[in-house]
Each structure stands twice: as C-alpha cells, then as structure tokens.
Tab-separated table of C-alpha atoms in Angstrom:
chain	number	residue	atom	x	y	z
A	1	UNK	CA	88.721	-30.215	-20.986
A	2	UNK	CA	86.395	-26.942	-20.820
A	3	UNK	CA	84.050	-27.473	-17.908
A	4	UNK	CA	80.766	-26.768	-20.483
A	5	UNK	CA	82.167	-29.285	-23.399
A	6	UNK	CA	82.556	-31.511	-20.398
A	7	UNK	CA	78.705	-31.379	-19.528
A	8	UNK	CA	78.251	-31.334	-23.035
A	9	UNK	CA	79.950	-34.638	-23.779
A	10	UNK	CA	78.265	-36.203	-20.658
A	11	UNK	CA	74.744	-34.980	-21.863
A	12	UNK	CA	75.605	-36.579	-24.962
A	13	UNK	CA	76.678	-40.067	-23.477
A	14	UNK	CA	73.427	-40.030	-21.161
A	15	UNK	CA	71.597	-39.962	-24.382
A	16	UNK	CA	72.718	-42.431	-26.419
A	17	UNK	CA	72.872	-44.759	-23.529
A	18	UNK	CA	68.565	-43.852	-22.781
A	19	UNK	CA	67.965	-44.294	-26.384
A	20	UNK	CA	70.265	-47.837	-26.882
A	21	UNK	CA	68.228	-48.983	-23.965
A	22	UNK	CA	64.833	-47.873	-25.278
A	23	UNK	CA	65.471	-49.166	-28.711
A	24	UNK	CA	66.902	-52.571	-27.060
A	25	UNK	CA	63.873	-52.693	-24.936
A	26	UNK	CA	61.438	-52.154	-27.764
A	27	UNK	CA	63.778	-54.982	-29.917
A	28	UNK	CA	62.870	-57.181	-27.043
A	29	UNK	CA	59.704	-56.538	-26.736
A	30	UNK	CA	58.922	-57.101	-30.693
A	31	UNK	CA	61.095	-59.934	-31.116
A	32	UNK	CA	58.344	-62.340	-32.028
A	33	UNK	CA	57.736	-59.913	-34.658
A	34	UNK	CA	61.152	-59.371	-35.904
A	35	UNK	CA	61.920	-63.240	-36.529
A	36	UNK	CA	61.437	-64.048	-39.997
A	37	UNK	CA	60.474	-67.736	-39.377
A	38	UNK	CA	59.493	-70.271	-36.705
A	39	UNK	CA	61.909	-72.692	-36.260
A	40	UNK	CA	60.857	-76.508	-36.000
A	41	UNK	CA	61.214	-76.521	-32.550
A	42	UNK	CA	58.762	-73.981	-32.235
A	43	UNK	CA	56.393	-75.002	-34.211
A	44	UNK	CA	55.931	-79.126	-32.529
A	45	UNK	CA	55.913	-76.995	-29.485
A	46	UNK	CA	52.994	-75.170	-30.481
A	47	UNK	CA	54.168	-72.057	-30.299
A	48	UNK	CA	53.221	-70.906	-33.781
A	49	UNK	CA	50.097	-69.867	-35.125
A	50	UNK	CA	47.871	-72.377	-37.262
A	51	UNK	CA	45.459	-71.499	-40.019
A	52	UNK	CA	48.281	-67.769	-40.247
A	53	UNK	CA	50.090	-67.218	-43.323
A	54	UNK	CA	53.807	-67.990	-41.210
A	55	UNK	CA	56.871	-68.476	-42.189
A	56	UNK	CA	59.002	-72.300	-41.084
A	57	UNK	CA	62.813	-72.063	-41.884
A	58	UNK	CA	64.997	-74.811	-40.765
A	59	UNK	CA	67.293	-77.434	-42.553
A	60	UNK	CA	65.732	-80.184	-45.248
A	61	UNK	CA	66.082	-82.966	-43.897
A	62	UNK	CA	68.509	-85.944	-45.849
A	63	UNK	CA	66.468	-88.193	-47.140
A	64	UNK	CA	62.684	-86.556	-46.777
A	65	UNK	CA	62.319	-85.274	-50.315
A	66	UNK	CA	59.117	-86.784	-51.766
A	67	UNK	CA	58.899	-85.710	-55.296
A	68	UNK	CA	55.354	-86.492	-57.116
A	69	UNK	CA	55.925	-87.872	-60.512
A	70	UNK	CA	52.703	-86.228	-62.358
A	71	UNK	CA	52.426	-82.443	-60.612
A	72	UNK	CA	55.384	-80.318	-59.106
A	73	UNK	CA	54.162	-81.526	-55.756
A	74	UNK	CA	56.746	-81.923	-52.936
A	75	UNK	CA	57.106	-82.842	-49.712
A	76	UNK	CA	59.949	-82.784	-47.087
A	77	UNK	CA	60.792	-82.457	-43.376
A	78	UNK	CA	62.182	-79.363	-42.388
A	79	UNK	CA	64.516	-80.455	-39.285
A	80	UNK	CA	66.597	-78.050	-36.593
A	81	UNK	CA	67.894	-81.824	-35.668
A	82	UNK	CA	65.854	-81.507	-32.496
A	83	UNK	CA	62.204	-81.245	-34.063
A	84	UNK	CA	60.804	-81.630	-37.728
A	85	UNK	CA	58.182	-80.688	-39.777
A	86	UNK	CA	56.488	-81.786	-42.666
A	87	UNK	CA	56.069	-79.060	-45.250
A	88	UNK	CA	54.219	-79.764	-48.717
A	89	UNK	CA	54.734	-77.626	-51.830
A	90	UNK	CA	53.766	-77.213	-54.965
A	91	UNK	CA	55.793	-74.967	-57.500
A	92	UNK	CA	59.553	-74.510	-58.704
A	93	UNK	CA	61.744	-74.668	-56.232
A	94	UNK	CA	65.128	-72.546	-56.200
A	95	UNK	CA	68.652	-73.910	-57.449
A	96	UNK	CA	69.937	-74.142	-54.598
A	97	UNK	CA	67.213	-76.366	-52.564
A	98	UNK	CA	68.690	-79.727	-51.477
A	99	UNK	CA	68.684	-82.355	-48.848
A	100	UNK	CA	70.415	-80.886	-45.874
A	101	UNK	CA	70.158	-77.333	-47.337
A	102	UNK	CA	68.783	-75.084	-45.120
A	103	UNK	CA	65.095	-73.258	-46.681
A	104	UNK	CA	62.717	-70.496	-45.248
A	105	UNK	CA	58.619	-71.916	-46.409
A	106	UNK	CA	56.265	-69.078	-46.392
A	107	UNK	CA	52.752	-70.723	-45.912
A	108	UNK	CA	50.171	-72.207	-43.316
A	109	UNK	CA	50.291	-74.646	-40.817
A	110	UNK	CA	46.946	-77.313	-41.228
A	111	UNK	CA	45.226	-78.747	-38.432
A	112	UNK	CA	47.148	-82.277	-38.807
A	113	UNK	CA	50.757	-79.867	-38.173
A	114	UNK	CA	51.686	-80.346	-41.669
A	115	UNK	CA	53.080	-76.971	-43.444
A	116	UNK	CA	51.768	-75.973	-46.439
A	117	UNK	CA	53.604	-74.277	-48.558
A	118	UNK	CA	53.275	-71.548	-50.717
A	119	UNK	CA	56.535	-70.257	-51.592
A	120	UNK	CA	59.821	-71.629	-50.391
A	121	UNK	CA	63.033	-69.468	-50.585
A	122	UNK	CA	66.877	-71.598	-49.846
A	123	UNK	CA	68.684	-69.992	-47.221
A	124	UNK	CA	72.686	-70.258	-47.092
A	125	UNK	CA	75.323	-70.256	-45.021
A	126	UNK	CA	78.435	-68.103	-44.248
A	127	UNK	CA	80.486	-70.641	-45.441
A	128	UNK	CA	82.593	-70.157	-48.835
A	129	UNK	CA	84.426	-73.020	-50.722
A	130	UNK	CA	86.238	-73.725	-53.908
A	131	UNK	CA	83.800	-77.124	-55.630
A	132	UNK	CA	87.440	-79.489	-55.001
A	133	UNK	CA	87.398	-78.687	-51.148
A	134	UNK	CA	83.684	-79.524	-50.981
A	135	UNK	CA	84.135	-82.686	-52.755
A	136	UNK	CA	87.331	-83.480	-50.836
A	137	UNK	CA	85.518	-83.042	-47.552
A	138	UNK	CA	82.533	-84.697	-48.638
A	139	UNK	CA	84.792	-87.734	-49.233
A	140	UNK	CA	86.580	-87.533	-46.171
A	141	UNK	CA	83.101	-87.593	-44.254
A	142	UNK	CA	81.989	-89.986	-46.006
A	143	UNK	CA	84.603	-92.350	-45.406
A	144	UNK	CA	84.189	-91.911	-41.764
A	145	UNK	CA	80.736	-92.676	-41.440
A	146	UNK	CA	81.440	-95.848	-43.481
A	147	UNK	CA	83.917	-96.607	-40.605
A	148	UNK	CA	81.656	-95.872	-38.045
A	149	UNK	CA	79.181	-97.487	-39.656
A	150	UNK	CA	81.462	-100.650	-39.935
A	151	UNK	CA	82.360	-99.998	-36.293
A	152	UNK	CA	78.895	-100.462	-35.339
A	153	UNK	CA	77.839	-103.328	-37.147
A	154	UNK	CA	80.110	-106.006	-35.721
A	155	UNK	CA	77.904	-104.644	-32.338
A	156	UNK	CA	74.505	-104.820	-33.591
B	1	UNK	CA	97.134	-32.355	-26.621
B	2	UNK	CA	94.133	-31.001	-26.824
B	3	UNK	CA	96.417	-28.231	-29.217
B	4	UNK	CA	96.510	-30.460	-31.668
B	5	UNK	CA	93.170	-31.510	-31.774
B	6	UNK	CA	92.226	-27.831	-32.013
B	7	UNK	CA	94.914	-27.666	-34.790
B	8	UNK	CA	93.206	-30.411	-36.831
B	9	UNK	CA	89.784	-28.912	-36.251
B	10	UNK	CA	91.591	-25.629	-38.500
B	11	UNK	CA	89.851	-25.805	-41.797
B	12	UNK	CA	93.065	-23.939	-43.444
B	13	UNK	CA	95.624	-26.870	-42.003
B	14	UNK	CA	93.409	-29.191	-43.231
B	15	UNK	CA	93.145	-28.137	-46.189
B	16	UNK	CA	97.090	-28.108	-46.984
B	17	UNK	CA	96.944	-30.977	-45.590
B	18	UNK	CA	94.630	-33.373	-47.113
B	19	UNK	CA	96.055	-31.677	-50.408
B	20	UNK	CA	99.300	-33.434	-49.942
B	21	UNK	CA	97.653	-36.618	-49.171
B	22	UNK	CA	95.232	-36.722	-51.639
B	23	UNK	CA	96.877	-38.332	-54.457
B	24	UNK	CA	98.085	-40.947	-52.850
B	25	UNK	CA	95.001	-42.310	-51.466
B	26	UNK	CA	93.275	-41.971	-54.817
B	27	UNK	CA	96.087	-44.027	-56.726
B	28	UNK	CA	96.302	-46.529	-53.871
B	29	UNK	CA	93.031	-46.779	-54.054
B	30	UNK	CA	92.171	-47.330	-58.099
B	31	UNK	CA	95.012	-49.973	-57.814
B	32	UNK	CA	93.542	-51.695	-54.554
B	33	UNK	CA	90.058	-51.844	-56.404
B	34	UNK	CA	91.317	-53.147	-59.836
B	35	UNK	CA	93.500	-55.817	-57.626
B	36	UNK	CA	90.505	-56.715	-55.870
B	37	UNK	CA	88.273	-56.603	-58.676
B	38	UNK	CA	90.290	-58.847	-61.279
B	39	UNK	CA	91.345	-61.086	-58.564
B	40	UNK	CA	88.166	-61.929	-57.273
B	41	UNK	CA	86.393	-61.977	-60.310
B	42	UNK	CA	88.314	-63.721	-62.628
B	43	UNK	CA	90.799	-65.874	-60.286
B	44	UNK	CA	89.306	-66.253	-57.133
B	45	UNK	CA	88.018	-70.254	-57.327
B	46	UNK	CA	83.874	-70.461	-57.709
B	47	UNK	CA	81.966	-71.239	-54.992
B	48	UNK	CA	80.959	-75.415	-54.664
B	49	UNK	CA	77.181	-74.492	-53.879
B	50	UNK	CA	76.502	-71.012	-55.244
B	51	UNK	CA	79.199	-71.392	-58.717
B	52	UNK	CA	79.924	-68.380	-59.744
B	53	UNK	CA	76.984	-66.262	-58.746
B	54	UNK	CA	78.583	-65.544	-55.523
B	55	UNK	CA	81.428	-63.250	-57.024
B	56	UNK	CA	79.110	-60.416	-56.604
B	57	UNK	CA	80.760	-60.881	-53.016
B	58	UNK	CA	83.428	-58.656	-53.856
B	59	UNK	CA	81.153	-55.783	-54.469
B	60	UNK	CA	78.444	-56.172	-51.671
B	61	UNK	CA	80.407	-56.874	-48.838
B	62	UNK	CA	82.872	-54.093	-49.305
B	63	UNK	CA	79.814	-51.501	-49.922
B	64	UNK	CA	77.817	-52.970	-47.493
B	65	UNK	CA	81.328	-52.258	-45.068
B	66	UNK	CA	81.958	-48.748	-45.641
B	67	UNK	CA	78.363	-47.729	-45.467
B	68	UNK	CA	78.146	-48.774	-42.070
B	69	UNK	CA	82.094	-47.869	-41.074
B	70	UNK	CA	80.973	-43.920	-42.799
B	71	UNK	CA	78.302	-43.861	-40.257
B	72	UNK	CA	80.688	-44.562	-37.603
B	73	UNK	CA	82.550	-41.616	-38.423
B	74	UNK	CA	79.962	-39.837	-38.733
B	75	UNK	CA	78.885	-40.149	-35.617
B	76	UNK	CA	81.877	-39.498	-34.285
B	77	UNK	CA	81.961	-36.268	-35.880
B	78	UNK	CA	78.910	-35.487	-35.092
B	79	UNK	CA	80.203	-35.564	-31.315
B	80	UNK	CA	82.943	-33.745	-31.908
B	81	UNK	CA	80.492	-30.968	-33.658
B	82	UNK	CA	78.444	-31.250	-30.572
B	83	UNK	CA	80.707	-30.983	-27.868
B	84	UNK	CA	83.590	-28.790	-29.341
B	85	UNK	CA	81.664	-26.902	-31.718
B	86	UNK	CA	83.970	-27.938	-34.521
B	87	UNK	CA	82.842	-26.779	-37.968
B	88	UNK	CA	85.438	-29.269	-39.777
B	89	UNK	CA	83.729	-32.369	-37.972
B	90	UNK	CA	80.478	-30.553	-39.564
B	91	UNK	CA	81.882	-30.464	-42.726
B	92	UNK	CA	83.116	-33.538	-42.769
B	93	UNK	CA	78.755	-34.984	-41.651
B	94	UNK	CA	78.185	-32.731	-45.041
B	95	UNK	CA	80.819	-33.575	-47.125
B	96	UNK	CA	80.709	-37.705	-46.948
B	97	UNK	CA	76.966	-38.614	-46.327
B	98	UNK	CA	76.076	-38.543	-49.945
B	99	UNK	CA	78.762	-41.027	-50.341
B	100	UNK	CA	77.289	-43.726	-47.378
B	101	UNK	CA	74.037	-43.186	-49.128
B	102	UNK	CA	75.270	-44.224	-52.494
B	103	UNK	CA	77.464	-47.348	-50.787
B	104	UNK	CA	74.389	-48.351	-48.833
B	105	UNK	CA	72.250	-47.983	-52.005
B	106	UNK	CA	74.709	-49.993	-53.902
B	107	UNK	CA	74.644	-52.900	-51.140
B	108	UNK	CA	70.882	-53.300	-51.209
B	109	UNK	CA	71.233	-53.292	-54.424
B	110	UNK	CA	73.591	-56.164	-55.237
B	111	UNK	CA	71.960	-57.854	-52.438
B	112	UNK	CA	69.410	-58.059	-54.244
B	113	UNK	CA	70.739	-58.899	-57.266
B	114	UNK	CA	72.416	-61.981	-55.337
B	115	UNK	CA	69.113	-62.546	-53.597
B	116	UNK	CA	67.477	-63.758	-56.782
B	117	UNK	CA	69.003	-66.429	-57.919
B	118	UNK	CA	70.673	-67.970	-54.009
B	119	UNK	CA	67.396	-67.614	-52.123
B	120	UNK	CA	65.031	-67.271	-54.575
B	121	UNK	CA	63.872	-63.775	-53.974
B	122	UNK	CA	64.918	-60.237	-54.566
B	123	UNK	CA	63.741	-58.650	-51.351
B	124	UNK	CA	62.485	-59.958	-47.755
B	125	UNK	CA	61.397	-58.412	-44.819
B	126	UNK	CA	63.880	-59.802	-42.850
B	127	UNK	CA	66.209	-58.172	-39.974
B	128	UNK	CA	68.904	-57.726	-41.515
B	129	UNK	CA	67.726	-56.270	-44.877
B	130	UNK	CA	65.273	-54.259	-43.369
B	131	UNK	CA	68.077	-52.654	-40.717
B	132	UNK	CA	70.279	-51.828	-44.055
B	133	UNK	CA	67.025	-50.122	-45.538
B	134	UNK	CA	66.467	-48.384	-42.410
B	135	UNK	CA	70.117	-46.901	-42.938
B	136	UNK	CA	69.720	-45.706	-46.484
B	137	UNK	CA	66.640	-43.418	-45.222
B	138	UNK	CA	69.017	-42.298	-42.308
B	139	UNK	CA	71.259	-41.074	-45.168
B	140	UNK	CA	68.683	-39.980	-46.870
B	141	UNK	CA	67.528	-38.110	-43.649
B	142	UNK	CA	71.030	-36.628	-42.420
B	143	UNK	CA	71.282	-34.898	-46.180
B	144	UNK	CA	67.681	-33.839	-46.735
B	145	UNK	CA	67.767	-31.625	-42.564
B	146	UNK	CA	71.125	-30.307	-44.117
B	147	UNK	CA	69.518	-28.708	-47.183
B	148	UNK	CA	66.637	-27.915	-44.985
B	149	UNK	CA	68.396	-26.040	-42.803
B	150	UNK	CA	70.233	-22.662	-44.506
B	151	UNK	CA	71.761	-21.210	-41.216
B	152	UNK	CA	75.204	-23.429	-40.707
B	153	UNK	CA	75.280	-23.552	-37.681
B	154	UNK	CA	71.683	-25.086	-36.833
B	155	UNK	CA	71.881	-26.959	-39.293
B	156	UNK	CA	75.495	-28.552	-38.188
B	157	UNK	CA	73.894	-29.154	-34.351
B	158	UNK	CA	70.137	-30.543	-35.913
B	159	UNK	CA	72.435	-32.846	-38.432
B	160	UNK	CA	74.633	-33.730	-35.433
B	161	UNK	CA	71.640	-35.197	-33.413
B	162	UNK	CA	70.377	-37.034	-35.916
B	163	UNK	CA	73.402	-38.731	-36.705
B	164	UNK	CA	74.019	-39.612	-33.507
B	165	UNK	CA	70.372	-41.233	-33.085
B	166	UNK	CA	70.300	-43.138	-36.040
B	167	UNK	CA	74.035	-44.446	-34.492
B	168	UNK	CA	71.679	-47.125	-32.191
B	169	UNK	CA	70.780	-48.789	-35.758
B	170	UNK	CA	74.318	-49.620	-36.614
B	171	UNK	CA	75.024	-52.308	-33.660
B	172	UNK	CA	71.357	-53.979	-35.179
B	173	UNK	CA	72.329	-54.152	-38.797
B	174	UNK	CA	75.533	-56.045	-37.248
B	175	UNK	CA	74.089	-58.275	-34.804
B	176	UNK	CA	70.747	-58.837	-36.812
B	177	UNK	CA	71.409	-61.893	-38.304
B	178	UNK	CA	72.421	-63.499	-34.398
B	179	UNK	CA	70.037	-61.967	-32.544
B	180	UNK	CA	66.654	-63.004	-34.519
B	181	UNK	CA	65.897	-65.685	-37.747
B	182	UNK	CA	66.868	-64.263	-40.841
B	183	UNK	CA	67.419	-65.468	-44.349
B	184	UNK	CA	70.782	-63.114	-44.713
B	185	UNK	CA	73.439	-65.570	-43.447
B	186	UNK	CA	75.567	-65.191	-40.546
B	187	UNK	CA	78.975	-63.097	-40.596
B	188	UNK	CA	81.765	-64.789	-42.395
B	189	UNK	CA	83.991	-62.599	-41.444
B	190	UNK	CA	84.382	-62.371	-37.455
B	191	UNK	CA	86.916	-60.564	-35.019
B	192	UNK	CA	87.747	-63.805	-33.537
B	193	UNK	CA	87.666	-66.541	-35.658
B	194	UNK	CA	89.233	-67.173	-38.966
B	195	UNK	CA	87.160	-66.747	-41.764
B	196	UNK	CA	84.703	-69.131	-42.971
B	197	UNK	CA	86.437	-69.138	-46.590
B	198	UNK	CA	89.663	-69.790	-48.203
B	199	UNK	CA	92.552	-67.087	-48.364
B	200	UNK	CA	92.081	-67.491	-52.450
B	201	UNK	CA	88.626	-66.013	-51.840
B	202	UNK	CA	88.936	-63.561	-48.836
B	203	UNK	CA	91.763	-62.157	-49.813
B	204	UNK	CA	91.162	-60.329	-52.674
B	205	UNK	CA	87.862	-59.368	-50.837
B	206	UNK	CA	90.249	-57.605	-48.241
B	207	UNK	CA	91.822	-55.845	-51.240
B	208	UNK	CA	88.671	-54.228	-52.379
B	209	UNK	CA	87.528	-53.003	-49.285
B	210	UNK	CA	91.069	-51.302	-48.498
B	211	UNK	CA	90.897	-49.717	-52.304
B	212	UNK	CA	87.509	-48.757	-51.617
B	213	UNK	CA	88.566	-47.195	-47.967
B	214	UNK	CA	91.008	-45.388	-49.581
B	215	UNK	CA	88.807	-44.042	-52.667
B	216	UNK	CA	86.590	-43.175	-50.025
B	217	UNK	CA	89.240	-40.862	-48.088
B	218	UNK	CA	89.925	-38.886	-51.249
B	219	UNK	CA	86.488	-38.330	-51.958
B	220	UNK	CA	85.737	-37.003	-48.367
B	221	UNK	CA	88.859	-34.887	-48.655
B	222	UNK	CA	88.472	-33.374	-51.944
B	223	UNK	CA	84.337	-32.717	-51.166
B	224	UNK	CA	85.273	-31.068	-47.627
B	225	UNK	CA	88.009	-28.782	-50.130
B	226	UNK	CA	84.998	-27.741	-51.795
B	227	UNK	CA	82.918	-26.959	-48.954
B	228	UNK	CA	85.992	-25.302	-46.964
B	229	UNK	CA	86.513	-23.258	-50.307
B	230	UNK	CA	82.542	-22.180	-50.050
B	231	UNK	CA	82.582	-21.585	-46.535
B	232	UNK	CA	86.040	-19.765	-46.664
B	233	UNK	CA	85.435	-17.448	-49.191
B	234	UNK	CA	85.420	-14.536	-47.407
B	235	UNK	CA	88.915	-15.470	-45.740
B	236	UNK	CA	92.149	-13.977	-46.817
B	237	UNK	CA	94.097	-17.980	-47.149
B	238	UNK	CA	91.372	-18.604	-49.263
B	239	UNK	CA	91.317	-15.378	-51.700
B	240	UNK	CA	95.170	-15.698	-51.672
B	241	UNK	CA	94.665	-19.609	-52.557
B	242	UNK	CA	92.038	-18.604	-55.383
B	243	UNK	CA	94.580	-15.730	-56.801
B	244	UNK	CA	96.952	-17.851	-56.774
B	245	UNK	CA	95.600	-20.271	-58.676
B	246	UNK	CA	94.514	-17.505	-61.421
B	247	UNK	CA	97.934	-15.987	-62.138
C-alpha cells in the first residue's frame, strides 16, 4: 500500500477508535438516564426516586392481579423473581397484559413503596410461537409441576 | 491485488458490469419478496400471544436489517473514499443513502404501527427506538452535506466523515436492547443460537430480507449508472454509450 493511504487509513482507525471510546464513555456515564425503567430490584433497594414521575418494568406476578369490581382499579406485583412491587392502576390496560407477562408502569412511587400508576404499557419477548406449541408446552409444564407437586406432598 | 481493487474502483468497468448483473438481482429479488411476503403473511402460523398482529414482522425486521447493513457499507465506502480517494465508493455514499433513509423510515414506522396494539403505545423514548431515530437523521444528515456541498470532491471527503462518525451509532442500535431496560424486546435472531421461533415463521422472514438485499443491489446499481452517466458526461465511453443508444 502507498505510504500516504497508509497514514491515511491509520488516521482513520485512530479516530473511530477515540470517538467509540468517547461515545462508550459518555453511554456509561448516562446510563441511569438511558434505562427506560427501574427494575424491582432497584426499586426495594431504594435506588429509585420517590414522589418522580419513573418508570417500574418487570414481570406481573401469577397470581397478584387484584381487579376492583366497581372502578377500573387494579393492583398487581411487578416481580424480577428476586424483588416485587406493588403497582396500582387505574385505566384500560393493553391486550396483551397478563399474569406472568412482563409490563413497563409509568408513574410515582408513594411514601408506603407502592407504585402508582399512571399508564402501563405490556412489554414482550423475543420469543415467537404458533397458539398449538404454546398450548402443548403449557401442558407439558403443567404436568410437571403437578408431579413435583405430588413429589412433594408425600414429604410435607 | 491491489490491481483489481483499482480495477473495480473504474467507474466505466463498473458500469458494464453491474449492467450485466442487474437483471438478475431485480428478478431474484421481486420473487424473494413475493415468497416472503405470501408466505409469511398468509401461511406462516399466528403468533399464540400477539395472533396475527405480529405478521408485520416480515416487513420491520427486514427494513429495520438493511437500514443498518446500508450503513455498514457505507461506511465502508466511505473509507475507501477516504483513504484511496475512490470516486466510485463516493458514488456509491450518494447513490444508496436515500434508500437507508427510506428503509429506516419504513422500520420506525411499522414499529410503530406494531407498537400500538403489543405494548400499548406508538412511540417511547426508549434505547432502542431512540438509536433507530438517531439513524434516520444520520441519513437525513449524510444526504442534506451532499446537496450542500456543489464541489465533488469536498463534498465526497465532508460526506465520508460523517458517515464514518455516525458508524459508532450502529453497534448501539444493536446492543441497545442488552445493554440498558428497554420495552423493544431482545434479538430473536442471534449469531449463536437458534432462533427463538419456528422454521414456519423465520423462514419466510429469511426470504424477505434476501429479496429485499437483492432489490436493494439493483437499486444501488442502477442509481450509481445514473450518477456515473452525470459525472461521465464529458468522457468519450460515455458519449459513445449515449450515441449508441440514439442510433
């Protein structure tokens, strides 16, 4: 290679490697920032904000739904299976919102570390699957947990 | 070896060239797409959460592909413009960043679309969607300094540099939904797993992002044609071409 597209190249490279390390570094920096939510961990931990508009995302936890029978009220844990978090709501909730579906709550956390809601938006996942497999596999884990659940018993 | 990269940087080789190729890409293509297309949207089993909102799959995720894969190239071009001083790797900045803009448009914009009925809302704030935003105005950016610029040549090495710094947001548009919390889901599609969907449903989605590979090859070659032609004129291949085409 020509000794000046040499230099070139290599000014080049220099660059982009000072610039992916000042935009990394800046990333860092803002990450706080760049989070969309506060997961339940963080939030029993104290690490988030009260009395801030914030944003909790985690999973609904199976079982937690309250539903009020005279308002839209709702309330629910939001779970990363380590910490949870109540979360009350009031308003339509999207289709796909469901026990052990995973949500993003835009609201405040109160003084008592309950999250109140304002909007909630469901979150998905990256998995894909025709209704038949999903049934089939709810079945099949189903029937395990039966076993282990029989398994137990004769302990208990 | 380094002839035959200064071969392919010769705007009258490629131009033979491509001219040759051209069809073929264009008819694999069109076929590719349709494949994909009627495949995925009429055969392709519905999803057991989403139903069958989540066909729109088969449009975002191959847009949302080759805007960021154009960029790529792009870059890479703009290197080679850089470095060798190449005014097809120019052309080829000019001739195919109107095209990532429109993909990249057309991803936010089915994203959206999808957004509203799965989560709920048509736009966040979050990493990823904000990244993909951040890569339409780079578009937007790389073809507005072209048309600023009249002189070529400044405008090939200003164009270059821009490309190459807006490069740094490609690797966060990917990574974006591991590296913070976002509401966009993770990849499905990963290097070196399988893929977190049936072969009913991904393959047809590999189909349309082939066709639309190839589509996209014919329309960079036949918009670099045009912009060898106007940058040409003056040449003797290129008054032959144009006589010859008259008689």
């Amino acid at each position: 290679m020509h000794p000046i597209r040499k230099k070139r190249l290599t000014i080049i490279l220099f660059l982009l490697a000072g610039l992916t390390v000042a935009v990394a570094l800046t990333t860092y920096a803002l990450r706080q920032n760049i989070n969309l939510f506060y997961d339940p961990s963080q939030i029993s931990a104290g690490e988030a904000p009260s009395d801030v508009r914030i944003r909790a995302g985690g999973m609904v936890k199976e079982g937690s739904v309250v539903r009020d029978p005279d308002s839209l009220k709702v309330e629910f844990l939001v779970t990363d299976y380590s910490a949870s978090v109540p979360v009350e709501y009031v308003g339509i909730l999207p289709d796909l919102f469901a026990e052990g579906q995973g949500i993003v709550a835009m609201g405040r956390l109160n003084n008592e570390g309950r999250f109140v809601a304002d909007q909630v938006l469901a979150k998905h996942d990256e998995n894909y699957m025709p209704p038949e497999v999903s049934d089939a596999l709810e079945k099949a884990s189903k029937n395990q947990s039966k076993a282990a659940a029989d398994s137990i018993k004769p302990a208990t | 070896m380094w002839q035959i990269f200064h071969k392919l940087g010769s705007p009258k080789w490629f131009f033979g060239i491509s001219t040759r190729f051209m069809p073929w890409l264009l008819v694999g293509g069109v076929l590719l797409l349709l494949a994909g297309a009627i495949w995925g949207l009429a055969f392709a089993p519905k999803d057991y959460l989403q139903g069958n909102s989540y066909r729109i799959i088969f449009i975002h995720v191959p847009a949302a592909f080759l805007a960021q894969s154009i960029y790529i190239m792009m870059a890479s071009a703009a290197i080679v413009t850089l470095v060798w001083r190449m005014k097809l790797a120019d052309m080829f900045v000019k001739a195919v960043a109107p095209v990532g803009l429109v993909l990249t448009f057309l991803a936010l914009f089915t994203g959206a679309v999808w957004g509203k009925p799965t989560w709920g809302t048509w736009w966040i704030w979050d990493a990823r969607l904000t990244s993909m935003l951040i890569l339409l105005f780079l578009y937007g950016g790389v073809i507005a300094l072209d048309r600023a610029i009249t002189d070529d040549k400044s405008a090939a090495r200003a164009v270059a540099v821009l490309v190459l710094v807006g490069v740094v947001n490609i690797p966060i548009i990917k990574y974006s939904v591991e590296w913070w919390n976002t509401l966009h889901q993770p990849a499905t599609f990963k290097l070196t797993e399988k893929p977190s969907m049936p072969a009913e449903m991904w393959v047809p989605l590999l189909l349309s992002v082939l066709g639309l590979y190839l589509v996209f090859g014919w329309l960079a070659c036949i918009r670099m044609q045009t912009e060898i032609l106007s940058r040409e004129q003056r040449t003797r291949w290129v008054k032959e071409l144009v006589m010859k085409g008259k008689s």
